[in-house]
Amino acid sequence: MRVYFVGSHATGKTTLCRYVSRRYGLPMISEMARAVLAEMETSLDMLRTDMDLVAEYQERVFARQVEVERMHQGRFVSDRAFDNLAYAAEHTTVAAEMLGDPAFAEYMRWVNAGVVFFLRPHPSLLREDGTRAGVSWDSVLRIDGMIKLMLEQYRVSYLPVESVSMQERVRAVEF
């Protein structure tokens, strides 16, 4: 079983992912952004000012996500999927290339065969996470909209999770 928690930053994906991993004994795939940032030996400040570098970063984050999922042979819970492509659209000029790649359409079919929870944003959940270029409500809403567009465009079945109550989120996941 593959379980995905998708959505913009600051929506509680990692918290729910950890819960599902422990509760159901599924290996957890954490977001790749921080690891790729460290491997590239760069900083957020450099990403904010170098378009080529941020494009390479987003491409590597997505490639790593796909690679790690395949290594788990279809049994995992992930606090990301294709989400970083929304960030690529927000901060680079390579999103069209990435989204137009036939491998992306194949990946979206792969995601659709899993269980997808789309965590919706709420202002009370905004927190700095040290990786994103800032945590503004406007940015969160833009990323949320792009993720929803990709879900709809690729006809990925998903369950929206809008409540900020952990109890209600857990009930939705367990259902």
PDB file of C-alpha atoms in Angstrom:
ATOM      1  CA  MET A   1       0.000   0.000   0.000  1.00  0.00           C
ATOM      2  CA  ARG A   2       1.181   3.489  -0.915  1.00  0.00           C
ATOM      3  CA  VAL A   3      -0.127   6.436   1.096  1.00  0.00           C
ATOM      4  CA  TYR A   4       0.609  10.020   0.127  1.00  0.00           C
ATOM      5  CA  PHE A   5       0.056  13.244   2.025  1.00  0.00           C
ATOM      6  CA  VAL A   6       0.245  16.116  -0.452  1.00  0.00           C
ATOM      7  CA  GLY A   7      -0.237  19.842  -0.029  1.00  0.00           C
ATOM      8  CA  SER A   8       1.620  23.065   0.439  1.00  0.00           C
ATOM      9  CA  HIS A   9       4.118  23.632   3.211  1.00  0.00           C
ATOM     10  CA  ALA A  10       2.795  24.169   6.721  1.00  0.00           C
ATOM     11  CA  THR A  11      -0.230  21.886   6.404  1.00  0.00           C
ATOM     12  CA  GLY A  12       0.768  19.068   8.783  1.00  0.00           C
ATOM     13  CA  LYS A  13       1.773  16.430   6.228  1.00  0.00           C
ATOM     14  CA  THR A  14       4.770  15.175   8.172  1.00  0.00           C
ATOM     15  CA  THR A  15       2.803  14.877  11.412  1.00  0.00           C
ATOM     16  CA  LEU A  16       0.150  12.706   9.774  1.00  0.00           C
ATOM     17  CA  CYS A  17       2.751  10.754   7.851  1.00  0.00           C
ATOM     18  CA  ARG A  18       4.542   9.828  11.084  1.00  0.00           C
ATOM     19  CA  TYR A  19       1.232   8.774  12.642  1.00  0.00           C
ATOM     20  CA  VAL A  20       0.352   6.498   9.707  1.00  0.00           C
ATOM     21  CA  SER A  21       3.866   5.057   9.605  1.00  0.00           C
ATOM     22  CA  ARG A  22       3.721   4.076  13.285  1.00  0.00           C
ATOM     23  CA  ARG A  23       0.069   2.989  13.289  1.00  0.00           C
ATOM     24  CA  TYR A  24       0.230   0.786  10.202  1.00  0.00           C
ATOM     25  CA  GLY A  25       3.885  -0.218  10.202  1.00  0.00           C
ATOM     26  CA  LEU A  26       4.612   1.391   6.851  1.00  0.00           C
ATOM     27  CA  PRO A  27       8.061   2.712   6.019  1.00  0.00           C
ATOM     28  CA  MET A  28       8.046   6.513   5.960  1.00  0.00           C
ATOM     29  CA  ILE A  29       9.471   8.535   3.110  1.00  0.00           C
ATOM     30  CA  SER A  30      10.310  12.001   4.374  1.00  0.00           C
ATOM     31  CA  GLU A  31      10.484  14.972   2.039  1.00  0.00           C
ATOM     32  CA  MET A  32      13.630  15.083  -0.066  1.00  0.00           C
ATOM     33  CA  ALA A  33      14.128  18.865  -0.061  1.00  0.00           C
ATOM     34  CA  ARG A  34      16.398  19.119   2.962  1.00  0.00           C
ATOM     35  CA  ALA A  35      18.591  16.177   1.936  1.00  0.00           C
ATOM     36  CA  VAL A  36      19.031  17.477  -1.608  1.00  0.00           C
ATOM     37  CA  LEU A  37      19.825  20.960  -0.299  1.00  0.00           C
ATOM     38  CA  ALA A  38      22.586  19.482   1.884  1.00  0.00           C
ATOM     39  CA  GLU A  39      23.956  17.315  -0.951  1.00  0.00           C
ATOM     40  CA  MET A  40      24.154  20.315  -3.246  1.00  0.00           C
ATOM     41  CA  GLU A  41      26.099  22.135  -0.522  1.00  0.00           C
ATOM     42  CA  THR A  42      24.113  25.280  -1.092  1.00  0.00           C
ATOM     43  CA  SER A  43      21.935  27.574   0.937  1.00  0.00           C
ATOM     44  CA  LEU A  44      18.456  28.981   0.777  1.00  0.00           C
ATOM     45  CA  ASP A  45      19.930  32.381   0.025  1.00  0.00           C
ATOM     46  CA  MET A  46      21.719  30.981  -3.033  1.00  0.00           C
ATOM     47  CA  LEU A  47      18.539  29.276  -4.219  1.00  0.00           C
ATOM     48  CA  ARG A  48      16.672  32.562  -3.931  1.00  0.00           C
ATOM     49  CA  THR A  49      19.127  34.375  -6.196  1.00  0.00           C
ATOM     50  CA  ASP A  50      20.292  31.759  -8.735  1.00  0.00           C
ATOM     51  CA  MET A  51      17.557  30.580 -11.137  1.00  0.00           C
ATOM     52  CA  ASP A  52      19.709  27.807 -12.633  1.00  0.00           C
ATOM     53  CA  LEU A  53      20.568  26.482  -9.192  1.00  0.00           C
ATOM     54  CA  VAL A  54      16.959  26.475  -7.981  1.00  0.00           C
ATOM     55  CA  ALA A  55      15.885  24.717 -11.203  1.00  0.00           C
ATOM     56  CA  GLU A  56      18.514  22.020 -10.654  1.00  0.00           C
ATOM     57  CA  TYR A  57      17.427  21.722  -7.031  1.00  0.00           C
ATOM     58  CA  GLN A  58      13.742  21.207  -7.896  1.00  0.00           C
ATOM     59  CA  GLU A  59      14.596  18.681 -10.606  1.00  0.00           C
ATOM     60  CA  ARG A  60      16.779  16.736  -8.185  1.00  0.00           C
ATOM     61  CA  VAL A  61      14.139  16.794  -5.433  1.00  0.00           C
ATOM     62  CA  PHE A  62      11.532  15.307  -7.767  1.00  0.00           C
ATOM     63  CA  ALA A  63      13.923  12.691  -9.204  1.00  0.00           C
ATOM     64  CA  ARG A  64      14.908  11.652  -5.673  1.00  0.00           C
ATOM     65  CA  GLN A  65      11.246  11.317  -4.624  1.00  0.00           C
ATOM     66  CA  VAL A  66      10.557   8.946  -7.527  1.00  0.00           C
ATOM     67  CA  GLU A  67      13.773   6.996  -6.893  1.00  0.00           C
ATOM     68  CA  VAL A  68      13.077   6.473  -3.192  1.00  0.00           C
ATOM     69  CA  GLU A  69       9.470   5.423  -3.830  1.00  0.00           C
ATOM     70  CA  ARG A  70      10.597   2.781  -6.323  1.00  0.00           C
ATOM     71  CA  MET A  71      13.135   1.456  -3.801  1.00  0.00           C
ATOM     72  CA  HIS A  72      10.276   0.782  -1.346  1.00  0.00           C
ATOM     73  CA  GLN A  73       8.474  -1.358  -3.941  1.00  0.00           C
ATOM     74  CA  GLY A  74       5.071   0.171  -3.395  1.00  0.00           C
ATOM     75  CA  ARG A  75       4.784  -0.127   0.389  1.00  0.00           C
ATOM     76  CA  PHE A  76       5.248   3.197   2.143  1.00  0.00           C
ATOM     77  CA  VAL A  77       3.738   6.411   3.459  1.00  0.00           C
ATOM     78  CA  SER A  78       5.134   9.656   2.067  1.00  0.00           C
ATOM     79  CA  ASP A  79       4.767  13.245   3.206  1.00  0.00           C
ATOM     80  CA  ARG A  80       5.269  14.411  -0.377  1.00  0.00           C
ATOM     81  CA  ALA A  81       4.829  13.216  -3.936  1.00  0.00           C
ATOM     82  CA  PHE A  82       4.843  15.633  -6.868  1.00  0.00           C
ATOM     83  CA  ASP A  83       4.367  18.652  -4.567  1.00  0.00           C
ATOM     84  CA  ASN A  84       7.736  20.172  -5.341  1.00  0.00           C
ATOM     85  CA  LEU A  85       6.661  20.794  -8.926  1.00  0.00           C
ATOM     86  CA  ALA A  86       4.321  23.463  -7.574  1.00  0.00           C
ATOM     87  CA  TYR A  87       7.407  25.073  -6.025  1.00  0.00           C
ATOM     88  CA  ALA A  88       9.210  24.708  -9.359  1.00  0.00           C
ATOM     89  CA  ALA A  89       6.333  26.594 -11.005  1.00  0.00           C
ATOM     90  CA  GLU A  90       6.530  29.277  -8.321  1.00  0.00           C
ATOM     91  CA  HIS A  91      10.312  29.778  -8.311  1.00  0.00           C
ATOM     92  CA  THR A  92      11.808  28.559 -11.621  1.00  0.00           C
ATOM     93  CA  THR A  93      11.317  28.574 -15.358  1.00  0.00           C
ATOM     94  CA  VAL A  94      11.579  24.780 -15.828  1.00  0.00           C
ATOM     95  CA  ALA A  95       8.136  23.710 -14.598  1.00  0.00           C
ATOM     96  CA  ALA A  96       6.732  23.348 -18.117  1.00  0.00           C
ATOM     97  CA  GLU A  97       9.568  20.989 -19.063  1.00  0.00           C
ATOM     98  CA  MET A  98       9.134  18.940 -15.895  1.00  0.00           C
ATOM     99  CA  LEU A  99       5.344  18.734 -16.205  1.00  0.00           C
ATOM    100  CA  GLY A 100       5.555  17.958 -19.928  1.00  0.00           C
ATOM    101  CA  ASP A 101       7.916  15.032 -19.471  1.00  0.00           C
ATOM    102  CA  PRO A 102       6.117  11.716 -20.219  1.00  0.00           C
ATOM    103  CA  ALA A 103       7.785  10.305 -17.088  1.00  0.00           C
ATOM    104  CA  PHE A 104       5.757  12.792 -15.035  1.00  0.00           C
ATOM    105  CA  ALA A 105       2.454  11.530 -16.482  1.00  0.00           C
ATOM    106  CA  GLU A 106       3.604   7.980 -15.690  1.00  0.00           C
ATOM    107  CA  TYR A 107       4.461   9.015 -12.151  1.00  0.00           C
ATOM    108  CA  MET A 108       1.036  10.594 -11.680  1.00  0.00           C
ATOM    109  CA  ARG A 109      -0.581   7.283 -12.729  1.00  0.00           C
ATOM    110  CA  TRP A 110       1.612   5.585 -10.113  1.00  0.00           C
ATOM    111  CA  VAL A 111       0.461   8.086  -7.467  1.00  0.00           C
ATOM    112  CA  ASN A 112      -3.179   7.606  -8.465  1.00  0.00           C
ATOM    113  CA  ALA A 113      -2.882   3.895  -7.706  1.00  0.00           C
ATOM    114  CA  GLY A 114      -2.065   4.817  -4.093  1.00  0.00           C
ATOM    115  CA  VAL A 115      -4.158   6.490  -1.402  1.00  0.00           C
ATOM    116  CA  VAL A 116      -3.816  10.272  -1.591  1.00  0.00           C
ATOM    117  CA  PHE A 117      -4.736  12.732   1.150  1.00  0.00           C
ATOM    118  CA  PHE A 118      -4.696  16.388   0.100  1.00  0.00           C
ATOM    119  CA  LEU A 119      -4.045  18.506   3.198  1.00  0.00           C
ATOM    120  CA  ARG A 120      -5.544  21.947   2.833  1.00  0.00           C
ATOM    121  CA  PRO A 121      -3.941  25.021   4.380  1.00  0.00           C
ATOM    122  CA  HIS A 122      -5.133  27.001   7.356  1.00  0.00           C
ATOM    123  CA  PRO A 123      -3.513  30.176   8.743  1.00  0.00           C
ATOM    124  CA  SER A 124      -3.172  28.630  12.210  1.00  0.00           C
ATOM    125  CA  LEU A 125      -0.785  26.000  10.792  1.00  0.00           C
ATOM    126  CA  LEU A 126       1.782  28.434   9.363  1.00  0.00           C
ATOM    127  CA  ARG A 127       5.241  27.847  10.805  1.00  0.00           C
ATOM    128  CA  GLU A 128       8.750  28.519   9.537  1.00  0.00           C
ATOM    129  CA  ASP A 129      10.321  25.209   8.530  1.00  0.00           C
ATOM    130  CA  GLY A 130      13.813  26.397   7.638  1.00  0.00           C
ATOM    131  CA  THR A 131      13.665  25.114   4.063  1.00  0.00           C
ATOM    132  CA  ARG A 132      11.076  27.142   2.199  1.00  0.00           C
ATOM    133  CA  ALA A 133      11.748  30.643   0.962  1.00  0.00           C
ATOM    134  CA  GLY A 134       9.391  32.021   3.572  1.00  0.00           C
ATOM    135  CA  VAL A 135       6.044  31.097   5.006  1.00  0.00           C
ATOM    136  CA  SER A 136       3.503  33.596   3.768  1.00  0.00           C
ATOM    137  CA  TRP A 137      -0.207  32.900   3.523  1.00  0.00           C
ATOM    138  CA  ASP A 138      -0.248  34.092  -0.108  1.00  0.00           C
ATOM    139  CA  SER A 139       2.529  31.664  -1.044  1.00  0.00           C
ATOM    140  CA  VAL A 140       0.798  28.781   0.742  1.00  0.00           C
ATOM    141  CA  LEU A 141      -2.416  29.497  -1.174  1.00  0.00           C
ATOM    142  CA  ARG A 142      -0.594  29.641  -4.529  1.00  0.00           C
ATOM    143  CA  ILE A 143       1.152  26.319  -3.887  1.00  0.00           C
ATOM    144  CA  ASP A 144      -2.109  24.759  -2.665  1.00  0.00           C
ATOM    145  CA  GLY A 145      -3.861  25.856  -5.850  1.00  0.00           C
ATOM    146  CA  MET A 146      -1.129  24.451  -8.076  1.00  0.00           C
ATOM    147  CA  ILE A 147      -1.173  21.112  -6.266  1.00  0.00           C
ATOM    148  CA  LYS A 148      -4.956  20.943  -6.622  1.00  0.00           C
ATOM    149  CA  LEU A 149      -4.639  21.748 -10.324  1.00  0.00           C
ATOM    150  CA  MET A 150      -2.162  18.883 -10.831  1.00  0.00           C
ATOM    151  CA  LEU A 151      -4.408  16.480  -8.911  1.00  0.00           C
ATOM    152  CA  GLU A 152      -7.359  17.451 -11.083  1.00  0.00           C
ATOM    153  CA  GLN A 153      -5.442  17.611 -14.358  1.00  0.00           C
ATOM    154  CA  TYR A 154      -4.079  14.100 -13.897  1.00  0.00           C
ATOM    155  CA  ARG A 155      -7.354  12.820 -12.420  1.00  0.00           C
ATOM    156  CA  VAL A 156      -5.707  11.665  -9.213  1.00  0.00           C
ATOM    157  CA  SER A 157      -8.324  10.514  -6.725  1.00  0.00           C
ATOM    158  CA  TYR A 158      -7.801  12.127  -3.345  1.00  0.00           C
ATOM    159  CA  LEU A 159      -9.440  12.818  -0.034  1.00  0.00           C
ATOM    160  CA  PRO A 160      -9.252  16.478   0.986  1.00  0.00           C
ATOM    161  CA  VAL A 161      -8.374  17.020   4.646  1.00  0.00           C
ATOM    162  CA  GLU A 162      -9.466  20.482   5.717  1.00  0.00           C
ATOM    163  CA  SER A 163      -9.803  20.242   9.482  1.00  0.00           C
ATOM    164  CA  VAL A 164      -6.921  21.473  11.643  1.00  0.00           C
ATOM    165  CA  SER A 165      -7.999  19.128  14.452  1.00  0.00           C
ATOM    166  CA  MET A 166      -5.546  16.234  14.718  1.00  0.00           C
ATOM    167  CA  GLN A 167      -8.354  14.023  16.017  1.00  0.00           C
ATOM    168  CA  GLU A 168     -10.467  14.710  12.924  1.00  0.00           C
ATOM    169  CA  ARG A 169      -7.476  14.234  10.631  1.00  0.00           C
ATOM    170  CA  VAL A 170      -6.680  10.878  12.217  1.00  0.00           C
ATOM    171  CA  ARG A 171     -10.308   9.784  11.878  1.00  0.00           C
ATOM    172  CA  ALA A 172     -10.295  10.710   8.182  1.00  0.00           C
ATOM    173  CA  VAL A 173      -7.106   8.718   7.604  1.00  0.00           C
ATOM    174  CA  GLU A 174      -8.337   5.689   9.548  1.00  0.00           C
ATOM    175  CA  PHE A 175     -11.644   5.706   7.679  1.00  0.00           C
TER     176      PHE A 175
END
